Coordinates of N, CA, C and O in Angstrom, one line a residue:
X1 N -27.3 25.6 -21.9 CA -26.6 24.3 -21.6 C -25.1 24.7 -21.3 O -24.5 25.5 -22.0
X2 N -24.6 24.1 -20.4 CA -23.3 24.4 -19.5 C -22.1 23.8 -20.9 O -22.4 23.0 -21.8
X3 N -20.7 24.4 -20.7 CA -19.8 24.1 -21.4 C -19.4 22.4 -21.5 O -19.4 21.9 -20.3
X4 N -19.1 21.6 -22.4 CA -18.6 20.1 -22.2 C -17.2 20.4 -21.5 O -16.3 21.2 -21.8
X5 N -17.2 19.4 -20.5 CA -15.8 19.2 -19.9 C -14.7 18.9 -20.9 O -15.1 18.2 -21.8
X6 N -13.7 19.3 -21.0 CA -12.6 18.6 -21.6 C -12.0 17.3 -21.1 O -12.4 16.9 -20.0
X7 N -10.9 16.6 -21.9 CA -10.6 15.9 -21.7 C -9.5 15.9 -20.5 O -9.5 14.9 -19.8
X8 N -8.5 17.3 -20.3 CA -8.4 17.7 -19.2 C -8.7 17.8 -18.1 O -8.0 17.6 -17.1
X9 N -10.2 18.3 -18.1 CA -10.9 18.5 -16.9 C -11.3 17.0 -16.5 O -11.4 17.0 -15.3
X10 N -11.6 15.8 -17.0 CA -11.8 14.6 -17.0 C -10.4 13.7 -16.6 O -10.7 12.9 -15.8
X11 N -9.1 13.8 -17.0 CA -7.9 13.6 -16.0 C -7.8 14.2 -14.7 O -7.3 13.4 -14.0
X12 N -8.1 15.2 -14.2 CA -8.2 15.6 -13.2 C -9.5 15.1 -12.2 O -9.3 15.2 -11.0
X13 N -10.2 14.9 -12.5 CA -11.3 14.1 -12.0 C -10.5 13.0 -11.6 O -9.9 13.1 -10.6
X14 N -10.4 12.0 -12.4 CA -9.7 10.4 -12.4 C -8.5 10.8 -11.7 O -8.2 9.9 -10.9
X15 N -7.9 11.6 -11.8 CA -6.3 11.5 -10.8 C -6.9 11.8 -9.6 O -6.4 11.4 -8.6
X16 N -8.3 12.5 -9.4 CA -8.4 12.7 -7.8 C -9.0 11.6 -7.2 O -8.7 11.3 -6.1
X17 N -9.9 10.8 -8.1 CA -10.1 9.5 -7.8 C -9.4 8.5 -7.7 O -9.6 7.6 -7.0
X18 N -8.5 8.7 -8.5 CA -7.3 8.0 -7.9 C -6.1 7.9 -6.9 O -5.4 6.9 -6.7
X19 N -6.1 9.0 -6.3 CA -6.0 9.5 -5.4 C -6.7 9.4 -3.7 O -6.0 9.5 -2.6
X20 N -7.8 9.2 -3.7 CA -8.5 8.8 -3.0 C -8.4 7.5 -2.5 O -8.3 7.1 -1.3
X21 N -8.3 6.8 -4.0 CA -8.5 5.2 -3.4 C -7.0 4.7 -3.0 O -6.9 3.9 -2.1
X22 N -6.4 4.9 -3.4 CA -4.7 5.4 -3.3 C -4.3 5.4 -1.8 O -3.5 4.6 -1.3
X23 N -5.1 6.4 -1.1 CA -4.4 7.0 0.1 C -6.2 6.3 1.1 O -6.3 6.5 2.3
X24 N -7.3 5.7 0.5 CA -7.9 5.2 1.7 C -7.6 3.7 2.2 O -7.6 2.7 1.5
X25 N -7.4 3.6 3.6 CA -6.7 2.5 4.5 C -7.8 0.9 3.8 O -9.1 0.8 3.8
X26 N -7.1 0.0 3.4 CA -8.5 -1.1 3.3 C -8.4 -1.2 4.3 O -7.6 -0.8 5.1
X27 N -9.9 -2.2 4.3 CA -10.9 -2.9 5.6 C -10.3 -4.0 5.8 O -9.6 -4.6 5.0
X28 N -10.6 -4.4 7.0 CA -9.4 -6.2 7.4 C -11.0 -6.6 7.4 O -11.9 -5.8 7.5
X29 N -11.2 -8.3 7.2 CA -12.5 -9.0 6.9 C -13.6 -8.5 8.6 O -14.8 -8.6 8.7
X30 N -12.7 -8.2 9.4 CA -13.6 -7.8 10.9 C -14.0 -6.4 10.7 O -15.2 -6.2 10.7
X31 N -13.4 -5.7 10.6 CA -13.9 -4.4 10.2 C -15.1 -4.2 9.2 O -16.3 -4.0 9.3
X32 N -14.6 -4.4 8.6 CA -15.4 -5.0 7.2 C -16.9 -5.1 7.7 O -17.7 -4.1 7.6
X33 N -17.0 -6.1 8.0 CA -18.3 -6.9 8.7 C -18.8 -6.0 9.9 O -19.9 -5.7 10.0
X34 N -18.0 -5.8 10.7 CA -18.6 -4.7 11.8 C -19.2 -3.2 11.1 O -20.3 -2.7 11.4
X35 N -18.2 -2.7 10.2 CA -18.8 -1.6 9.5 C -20.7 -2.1 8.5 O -21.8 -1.6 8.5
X36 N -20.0 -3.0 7.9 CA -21.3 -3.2 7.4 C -22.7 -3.6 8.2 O -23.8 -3.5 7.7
X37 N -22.2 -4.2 9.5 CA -23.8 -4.0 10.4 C -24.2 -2.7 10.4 O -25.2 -2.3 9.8
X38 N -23.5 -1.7 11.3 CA -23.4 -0.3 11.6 C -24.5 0.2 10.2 O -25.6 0.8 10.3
X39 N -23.8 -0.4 9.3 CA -24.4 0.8 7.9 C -25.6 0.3 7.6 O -26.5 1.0 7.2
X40 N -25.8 -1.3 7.8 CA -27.4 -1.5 7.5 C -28.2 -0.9 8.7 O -29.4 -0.9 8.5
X41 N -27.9 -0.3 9.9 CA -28.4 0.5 10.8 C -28.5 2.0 11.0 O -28.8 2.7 12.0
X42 N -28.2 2.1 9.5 CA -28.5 3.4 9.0 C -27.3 4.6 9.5 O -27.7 5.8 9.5
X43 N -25.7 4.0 10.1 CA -25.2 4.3 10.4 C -24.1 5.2 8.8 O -23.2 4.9 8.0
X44 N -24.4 5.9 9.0 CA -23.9 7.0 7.9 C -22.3 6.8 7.6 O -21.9 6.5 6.5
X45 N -21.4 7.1 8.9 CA -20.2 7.3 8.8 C -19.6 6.2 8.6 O -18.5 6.4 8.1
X46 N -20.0 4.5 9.1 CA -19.8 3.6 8.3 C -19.9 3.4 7.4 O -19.0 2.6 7.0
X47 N -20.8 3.6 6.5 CA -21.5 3.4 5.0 C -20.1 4.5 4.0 O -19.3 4.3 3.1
X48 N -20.4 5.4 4.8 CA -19.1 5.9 4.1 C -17.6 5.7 3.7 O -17.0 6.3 2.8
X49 N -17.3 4.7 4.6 CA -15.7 4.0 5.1 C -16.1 3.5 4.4 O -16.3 4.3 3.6
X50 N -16.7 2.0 3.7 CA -16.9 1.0 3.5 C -17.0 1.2 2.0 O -16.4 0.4 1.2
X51 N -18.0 2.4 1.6 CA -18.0 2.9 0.0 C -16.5 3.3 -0.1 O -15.9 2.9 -1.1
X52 N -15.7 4.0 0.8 CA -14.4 4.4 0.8 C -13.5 3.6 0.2 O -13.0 3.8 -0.9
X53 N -13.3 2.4 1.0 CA -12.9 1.5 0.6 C -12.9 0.0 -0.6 O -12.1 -0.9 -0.9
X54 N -14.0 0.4 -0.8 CA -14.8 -0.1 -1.9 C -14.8 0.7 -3.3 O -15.2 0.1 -4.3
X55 N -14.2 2.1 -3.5 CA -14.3 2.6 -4.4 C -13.1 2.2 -5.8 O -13.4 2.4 -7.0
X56 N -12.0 1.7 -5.5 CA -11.4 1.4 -6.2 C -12.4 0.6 -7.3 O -12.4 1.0 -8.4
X57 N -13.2 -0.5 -6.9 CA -13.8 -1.0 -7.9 C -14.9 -0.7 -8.9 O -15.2 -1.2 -9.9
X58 N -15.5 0.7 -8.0 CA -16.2 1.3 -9.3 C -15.6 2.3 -10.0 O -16.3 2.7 -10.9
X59 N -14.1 2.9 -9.8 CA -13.4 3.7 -10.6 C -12.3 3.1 -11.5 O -11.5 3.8 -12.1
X60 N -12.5 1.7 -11.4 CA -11.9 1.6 -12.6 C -12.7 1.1 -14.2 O -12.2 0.9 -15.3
X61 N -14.1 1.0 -13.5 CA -15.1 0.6 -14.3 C -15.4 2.3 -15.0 O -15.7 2.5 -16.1
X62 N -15.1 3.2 -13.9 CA -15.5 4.6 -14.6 C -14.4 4.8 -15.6 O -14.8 5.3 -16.7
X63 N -13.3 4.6 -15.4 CA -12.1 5.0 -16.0 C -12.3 4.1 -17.5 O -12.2 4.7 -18.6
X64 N -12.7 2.8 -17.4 CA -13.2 2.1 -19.0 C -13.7 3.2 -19.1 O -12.9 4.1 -19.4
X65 N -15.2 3.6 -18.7 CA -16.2 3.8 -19.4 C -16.0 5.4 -20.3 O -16.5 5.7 -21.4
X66 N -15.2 6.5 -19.4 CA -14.4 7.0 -20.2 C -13.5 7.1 -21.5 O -13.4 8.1 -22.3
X67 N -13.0 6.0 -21.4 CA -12.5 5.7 -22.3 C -13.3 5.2 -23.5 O -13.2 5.9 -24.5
X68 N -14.0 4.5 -23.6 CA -14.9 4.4 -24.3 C -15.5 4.9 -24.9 O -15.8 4.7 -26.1
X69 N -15.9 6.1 -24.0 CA -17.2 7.3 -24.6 C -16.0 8.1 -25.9 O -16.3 8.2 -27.1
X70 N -14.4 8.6 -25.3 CA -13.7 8.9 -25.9 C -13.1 8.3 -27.3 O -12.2 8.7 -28.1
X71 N -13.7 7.3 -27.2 CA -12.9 6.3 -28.2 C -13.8 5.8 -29.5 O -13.6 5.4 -30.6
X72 N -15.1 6.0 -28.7 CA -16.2 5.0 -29.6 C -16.3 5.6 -30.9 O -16.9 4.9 -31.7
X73 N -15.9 7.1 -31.4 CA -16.3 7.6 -32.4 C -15.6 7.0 -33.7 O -16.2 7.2 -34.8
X74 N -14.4 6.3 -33.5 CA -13.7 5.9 -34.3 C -13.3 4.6 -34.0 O -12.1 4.2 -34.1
X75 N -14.1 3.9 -33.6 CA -13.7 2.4 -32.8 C -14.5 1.6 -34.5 O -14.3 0.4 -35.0
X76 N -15.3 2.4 -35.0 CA -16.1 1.1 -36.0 C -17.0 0.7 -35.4 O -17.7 -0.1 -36.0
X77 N -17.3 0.9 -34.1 CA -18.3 -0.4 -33.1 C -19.6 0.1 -33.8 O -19.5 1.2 -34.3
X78 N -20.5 -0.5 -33.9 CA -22.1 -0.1 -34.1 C -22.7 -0.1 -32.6 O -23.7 0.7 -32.6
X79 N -22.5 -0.7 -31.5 CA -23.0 -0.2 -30.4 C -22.5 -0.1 -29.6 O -21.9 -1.1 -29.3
X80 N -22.6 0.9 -28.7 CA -21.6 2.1 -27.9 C -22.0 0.9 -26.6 O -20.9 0.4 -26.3
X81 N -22.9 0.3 -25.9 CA -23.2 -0.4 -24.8 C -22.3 -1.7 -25.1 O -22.0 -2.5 -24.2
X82 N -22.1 -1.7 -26.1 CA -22.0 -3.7 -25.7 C -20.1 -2.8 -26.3 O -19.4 -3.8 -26.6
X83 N -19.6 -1.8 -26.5 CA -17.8 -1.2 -26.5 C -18.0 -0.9 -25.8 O -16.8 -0.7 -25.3
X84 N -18.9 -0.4 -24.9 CA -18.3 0.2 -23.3 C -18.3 -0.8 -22.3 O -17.4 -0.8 -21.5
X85 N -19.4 -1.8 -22.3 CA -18.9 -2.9 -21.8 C -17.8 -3.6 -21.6 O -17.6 -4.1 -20.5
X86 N -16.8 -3.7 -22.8 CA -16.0 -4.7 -23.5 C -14.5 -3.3 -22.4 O -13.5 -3.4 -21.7
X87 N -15.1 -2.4 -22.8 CA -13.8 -1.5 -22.2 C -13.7 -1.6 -21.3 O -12.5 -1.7 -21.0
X88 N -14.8 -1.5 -19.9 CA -15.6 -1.5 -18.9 C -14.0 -2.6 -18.2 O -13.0 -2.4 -17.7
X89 N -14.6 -3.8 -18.7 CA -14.3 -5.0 -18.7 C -12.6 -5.3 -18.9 O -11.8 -6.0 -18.3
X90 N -12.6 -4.5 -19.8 CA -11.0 -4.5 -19.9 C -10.3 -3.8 -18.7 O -9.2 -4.3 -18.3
X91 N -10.7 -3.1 -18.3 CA -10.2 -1.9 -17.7 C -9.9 -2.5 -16.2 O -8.8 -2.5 -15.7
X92 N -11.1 -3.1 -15.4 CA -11.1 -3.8 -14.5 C -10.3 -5.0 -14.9 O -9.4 -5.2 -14.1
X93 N -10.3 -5.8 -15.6 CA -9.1 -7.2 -15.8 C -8.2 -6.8 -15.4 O -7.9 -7.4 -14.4
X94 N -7.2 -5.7 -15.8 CA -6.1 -4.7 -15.9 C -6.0 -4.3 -14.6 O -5.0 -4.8 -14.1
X95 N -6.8 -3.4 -13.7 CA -6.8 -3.3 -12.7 C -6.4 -4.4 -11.7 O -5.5 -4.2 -10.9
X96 N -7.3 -5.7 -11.8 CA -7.5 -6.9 -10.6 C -5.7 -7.5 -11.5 O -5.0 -8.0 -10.7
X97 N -5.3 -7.6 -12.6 CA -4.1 -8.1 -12.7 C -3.2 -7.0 -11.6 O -3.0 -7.4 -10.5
X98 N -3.0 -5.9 -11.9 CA -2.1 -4.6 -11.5 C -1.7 -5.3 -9.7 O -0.6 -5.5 -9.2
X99 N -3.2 -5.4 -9.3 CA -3.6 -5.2 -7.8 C -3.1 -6.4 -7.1 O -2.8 -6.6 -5.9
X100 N -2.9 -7.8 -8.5 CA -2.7 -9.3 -7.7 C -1.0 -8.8 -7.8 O -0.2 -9.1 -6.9
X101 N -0.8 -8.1 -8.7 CA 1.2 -7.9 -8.7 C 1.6 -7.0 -7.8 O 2.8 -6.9 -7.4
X102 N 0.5 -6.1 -7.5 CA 1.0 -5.0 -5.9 C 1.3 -6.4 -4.8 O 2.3 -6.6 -4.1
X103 N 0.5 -7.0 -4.9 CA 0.3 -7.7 -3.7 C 1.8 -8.6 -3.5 O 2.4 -8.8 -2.5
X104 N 2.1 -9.2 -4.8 CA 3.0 -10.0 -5.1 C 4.1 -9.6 -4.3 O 4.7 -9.9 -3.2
X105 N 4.2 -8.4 -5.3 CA 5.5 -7.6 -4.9 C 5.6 -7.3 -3.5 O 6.7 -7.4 -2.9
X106 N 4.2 -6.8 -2.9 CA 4.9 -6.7 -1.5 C 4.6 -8.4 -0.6 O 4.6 -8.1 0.6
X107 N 4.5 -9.1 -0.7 CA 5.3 -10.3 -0.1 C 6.0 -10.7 -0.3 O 6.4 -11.8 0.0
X108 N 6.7 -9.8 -1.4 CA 8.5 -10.5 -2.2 C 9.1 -9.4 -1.1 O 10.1 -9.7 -0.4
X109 N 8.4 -8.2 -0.8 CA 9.6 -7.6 -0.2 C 9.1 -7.6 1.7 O 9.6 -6.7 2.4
X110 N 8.6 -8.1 2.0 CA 8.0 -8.6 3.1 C 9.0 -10.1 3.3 O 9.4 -10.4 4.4
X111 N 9.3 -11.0 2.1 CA 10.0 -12.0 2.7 C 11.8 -11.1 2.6 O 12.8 -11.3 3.4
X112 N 11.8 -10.4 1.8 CA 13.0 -9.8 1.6 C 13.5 -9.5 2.7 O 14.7 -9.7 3.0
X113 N 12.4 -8.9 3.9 CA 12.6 -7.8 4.7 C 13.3 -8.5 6.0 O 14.2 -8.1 6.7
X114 N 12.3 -10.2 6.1 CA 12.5 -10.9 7.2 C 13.6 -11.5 6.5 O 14.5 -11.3 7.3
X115 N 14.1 -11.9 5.8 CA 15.5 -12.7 5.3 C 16.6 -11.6 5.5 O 17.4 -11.9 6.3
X116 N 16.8 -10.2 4.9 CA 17.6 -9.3 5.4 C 17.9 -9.3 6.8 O 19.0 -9.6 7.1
X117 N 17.0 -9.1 7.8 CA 17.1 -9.0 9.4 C 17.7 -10.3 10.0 O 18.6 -10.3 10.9
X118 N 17.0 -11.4 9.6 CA 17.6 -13.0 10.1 C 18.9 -12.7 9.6 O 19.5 -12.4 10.5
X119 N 19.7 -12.6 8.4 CA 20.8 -12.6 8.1 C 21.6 -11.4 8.9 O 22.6 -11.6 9.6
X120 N 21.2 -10.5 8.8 CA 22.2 -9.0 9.6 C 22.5 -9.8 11.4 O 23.7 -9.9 11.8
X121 N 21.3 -10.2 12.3 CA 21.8 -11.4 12.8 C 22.3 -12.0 12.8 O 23.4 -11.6 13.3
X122 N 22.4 -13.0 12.2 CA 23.1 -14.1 11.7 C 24.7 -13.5 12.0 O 25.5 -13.9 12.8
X123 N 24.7 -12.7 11.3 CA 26.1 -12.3 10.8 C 26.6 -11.5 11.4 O 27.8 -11.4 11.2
X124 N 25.9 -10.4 12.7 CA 26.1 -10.0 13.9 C 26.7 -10.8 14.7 O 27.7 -10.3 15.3
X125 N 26.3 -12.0 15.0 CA 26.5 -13.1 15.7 C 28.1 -13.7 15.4 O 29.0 -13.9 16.2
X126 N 28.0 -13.8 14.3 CA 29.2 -14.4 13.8 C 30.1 -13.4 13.9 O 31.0 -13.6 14.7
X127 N 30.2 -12.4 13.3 CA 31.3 -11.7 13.1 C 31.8 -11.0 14.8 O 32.9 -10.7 15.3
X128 N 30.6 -10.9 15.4 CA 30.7 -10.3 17.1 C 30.9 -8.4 16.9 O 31.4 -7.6 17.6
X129 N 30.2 -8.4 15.5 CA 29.9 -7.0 15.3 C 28.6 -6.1 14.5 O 27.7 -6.5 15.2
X130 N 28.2 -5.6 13.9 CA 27.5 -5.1 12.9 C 28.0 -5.7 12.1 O 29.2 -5.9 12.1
X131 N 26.8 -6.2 10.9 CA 27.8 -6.7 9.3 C 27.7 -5.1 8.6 O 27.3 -4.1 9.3
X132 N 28.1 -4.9 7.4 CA 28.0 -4.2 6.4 C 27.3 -4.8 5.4 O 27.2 -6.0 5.2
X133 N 26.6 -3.8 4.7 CA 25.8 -3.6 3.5 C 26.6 -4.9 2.6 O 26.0 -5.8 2.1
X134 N 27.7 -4.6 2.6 CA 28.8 -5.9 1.2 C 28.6 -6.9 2.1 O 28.1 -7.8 1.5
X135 N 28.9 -7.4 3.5 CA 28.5 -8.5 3.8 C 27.2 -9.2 4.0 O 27.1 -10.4 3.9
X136 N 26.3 -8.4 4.1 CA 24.9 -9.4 4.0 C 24.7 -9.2 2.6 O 23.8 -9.9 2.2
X137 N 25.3 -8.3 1.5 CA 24.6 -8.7 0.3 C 25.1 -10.4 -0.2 O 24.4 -11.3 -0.7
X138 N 26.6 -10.6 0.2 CA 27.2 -11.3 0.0 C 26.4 -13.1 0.9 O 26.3 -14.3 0.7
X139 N 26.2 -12.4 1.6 CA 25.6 -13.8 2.2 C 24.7 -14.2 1.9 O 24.4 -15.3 2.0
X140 N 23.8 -13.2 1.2 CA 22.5 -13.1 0.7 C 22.0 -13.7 -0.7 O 21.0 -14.2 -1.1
X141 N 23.2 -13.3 -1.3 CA 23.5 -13.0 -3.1 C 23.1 -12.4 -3.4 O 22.7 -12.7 -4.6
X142 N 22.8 -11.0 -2.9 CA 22.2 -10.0 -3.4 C 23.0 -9.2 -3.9 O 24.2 -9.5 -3.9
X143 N 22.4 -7.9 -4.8 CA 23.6 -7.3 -4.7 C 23.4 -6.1 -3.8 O 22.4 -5.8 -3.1
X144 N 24.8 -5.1 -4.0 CA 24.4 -4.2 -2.6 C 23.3 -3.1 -2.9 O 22.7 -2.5 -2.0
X145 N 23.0 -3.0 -4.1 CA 21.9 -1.8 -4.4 C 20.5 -2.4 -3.6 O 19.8 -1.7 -2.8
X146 N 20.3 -3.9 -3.9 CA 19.4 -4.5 -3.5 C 19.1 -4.8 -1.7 O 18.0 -4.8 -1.1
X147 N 20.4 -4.9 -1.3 CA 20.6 -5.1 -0.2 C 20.3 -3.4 0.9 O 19.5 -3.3 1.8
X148 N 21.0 -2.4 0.3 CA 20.4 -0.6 0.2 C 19.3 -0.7 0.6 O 18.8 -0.6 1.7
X149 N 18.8 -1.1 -0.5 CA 16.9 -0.5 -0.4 C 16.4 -1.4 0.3 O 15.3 -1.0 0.8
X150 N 16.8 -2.8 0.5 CA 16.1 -3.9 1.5 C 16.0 -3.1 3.1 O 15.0 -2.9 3.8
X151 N 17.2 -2.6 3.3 CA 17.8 -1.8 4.9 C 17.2 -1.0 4.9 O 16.5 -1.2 5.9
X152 N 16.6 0.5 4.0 CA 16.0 1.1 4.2 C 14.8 1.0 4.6 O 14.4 1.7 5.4
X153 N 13.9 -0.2 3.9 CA 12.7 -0.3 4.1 C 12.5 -0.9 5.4 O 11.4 -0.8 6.0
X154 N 13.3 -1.6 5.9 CA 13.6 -2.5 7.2 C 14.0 -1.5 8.6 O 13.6 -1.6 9.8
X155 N 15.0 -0.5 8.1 CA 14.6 0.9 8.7 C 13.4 1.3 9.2 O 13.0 1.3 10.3
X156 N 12.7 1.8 7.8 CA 11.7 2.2 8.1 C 10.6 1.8 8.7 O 9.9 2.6 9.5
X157 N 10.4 0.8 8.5 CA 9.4 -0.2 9.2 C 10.1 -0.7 10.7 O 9.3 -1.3 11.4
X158 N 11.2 -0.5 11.3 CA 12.0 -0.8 12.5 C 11.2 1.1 13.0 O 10.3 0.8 13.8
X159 N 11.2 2.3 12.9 CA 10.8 3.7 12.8 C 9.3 3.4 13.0 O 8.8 3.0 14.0
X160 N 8.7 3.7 12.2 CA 7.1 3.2 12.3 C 6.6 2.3 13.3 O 5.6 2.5 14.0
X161 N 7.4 1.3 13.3 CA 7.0 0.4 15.0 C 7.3 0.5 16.3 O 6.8 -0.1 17.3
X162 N 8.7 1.8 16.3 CA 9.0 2.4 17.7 C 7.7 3.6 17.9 O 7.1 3.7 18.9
X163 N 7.6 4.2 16.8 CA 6.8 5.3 16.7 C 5.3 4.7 17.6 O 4.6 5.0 18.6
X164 N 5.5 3.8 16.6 CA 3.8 3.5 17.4 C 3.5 2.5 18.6 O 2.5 2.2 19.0
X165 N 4.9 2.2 19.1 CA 5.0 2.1 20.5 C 4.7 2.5 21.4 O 4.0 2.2 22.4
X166 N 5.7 4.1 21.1 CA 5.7 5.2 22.1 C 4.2 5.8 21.7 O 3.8 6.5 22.6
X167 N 3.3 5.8 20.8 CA 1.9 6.6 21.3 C 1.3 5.6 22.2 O 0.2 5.9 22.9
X168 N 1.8 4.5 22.3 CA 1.3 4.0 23.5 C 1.3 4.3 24.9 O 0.4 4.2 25.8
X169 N 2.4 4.6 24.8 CA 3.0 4.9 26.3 C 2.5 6.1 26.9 O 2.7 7.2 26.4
X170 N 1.9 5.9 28.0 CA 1.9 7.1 28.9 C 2.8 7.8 29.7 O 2.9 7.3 30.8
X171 N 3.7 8.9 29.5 CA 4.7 9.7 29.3 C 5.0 10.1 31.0 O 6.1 10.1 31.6
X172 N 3.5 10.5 31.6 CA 3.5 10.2 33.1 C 3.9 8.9 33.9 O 4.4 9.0 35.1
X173 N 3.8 7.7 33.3 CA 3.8 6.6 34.0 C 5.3 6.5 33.8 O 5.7 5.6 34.5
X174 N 6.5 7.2 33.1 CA 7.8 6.8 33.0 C 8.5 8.0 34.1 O 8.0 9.1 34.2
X175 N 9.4 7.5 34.7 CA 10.4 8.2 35.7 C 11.7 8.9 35.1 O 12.8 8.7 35.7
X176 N 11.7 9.4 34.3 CA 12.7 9.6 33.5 C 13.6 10.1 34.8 O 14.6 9.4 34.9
X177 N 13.6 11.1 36.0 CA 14.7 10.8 36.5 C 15.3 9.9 37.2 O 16.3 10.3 37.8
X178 N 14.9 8.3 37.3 CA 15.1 7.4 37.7 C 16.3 6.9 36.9 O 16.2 7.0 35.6
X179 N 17.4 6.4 37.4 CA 18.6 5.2 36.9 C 18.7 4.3 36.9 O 18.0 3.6 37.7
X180 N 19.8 3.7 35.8 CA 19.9 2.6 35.8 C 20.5 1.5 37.0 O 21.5 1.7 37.6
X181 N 19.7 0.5 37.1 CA 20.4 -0.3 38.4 C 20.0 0.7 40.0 O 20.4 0.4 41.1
X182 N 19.2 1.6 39.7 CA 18.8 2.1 41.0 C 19.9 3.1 41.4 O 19.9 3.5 42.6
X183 N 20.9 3.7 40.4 CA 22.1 4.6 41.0 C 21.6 6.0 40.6 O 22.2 7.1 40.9

């Protein structure tokens, strides 16, 4: 009989599963539905995306049940099914809380993002220049640390949407030696 894993070797398990679910893209409700015909058609590589995306919900039920097994020896419980349950259970509550406050958070910083940009306008407009970081925090009531990391991320996402402009574009169809105004 093969060596018991440690508890080590069982964090590393769970960080790669966490990991996974971490870095796989979710399904939008079309996708979703499209993939899941494909897979009742015995379509493989759909069934796979879909378990992909679906796995967060059985790894956190794994992650109780781990816990559990680790715990039950000194828990007092008299039965290990109806404490692994109860952990099971815990574990996922914890999770589906975690996942409703990711979400929160990013439509706090999703309205952040569009109130930053309406204001740097705004105040573009008015001033008949770029504002500064102290002036939109100021119009904002933010403060400027807040106002920092709002820009960056508004940055970033301003980056990401040129990016994925230009893989649009076909590189032949532009004249780059052509001028402006025809000179």
């Amino acid at each position: 009989m093969g060596a018991q894993p440690q508890p080590a070797d069982d964090d590393a398990v769970m960080r790669d599963l966490r990991q996974q679910v971490q870095t796989t893209t979710p399904l939008d409700p079309v996708q979703e539905k499209a993939l899941l015909e494909k897979s009742s058609l015995g379509d493989r590589v759909s069934l796979d995306r879909v378990v992909a995306a679906n796995l967060g919900m059985v790894m956190e039920g794994s992650i109780g049940l781990v816990e559990a097994a680790r715990s039950f020896a000194t828990s007092g419980e008299p039965d290990f099914a109806k404490f692994a349950a109860r952990k099971v259970g815990e574990q996922m509550d914890s999770a589906i809380a975690a996942e409703a406050a990711a979400v929160r958070d990013a439509e706090l910083l999703v309205a952040a993002a569009s109130d930053y940009e309406r204001t740097e306008l705004l105040l573009a407009r008015e001033l008949r220049r770029a504002p500064n970081e102290s002036e939109i925090a100021e119009k904002l009531e933010w403060t400027v640390e807040r106002t920092r990391y709002v820009a960056q991320v508004v940055a970033e996402a301003r980056r990401r949407h040129d990016e994925e402009l230009l893989a649009f574009i076909d590189p032949d169809a532009i004249d780059f030696d052509d001028t402006v105004d025809g000179e």
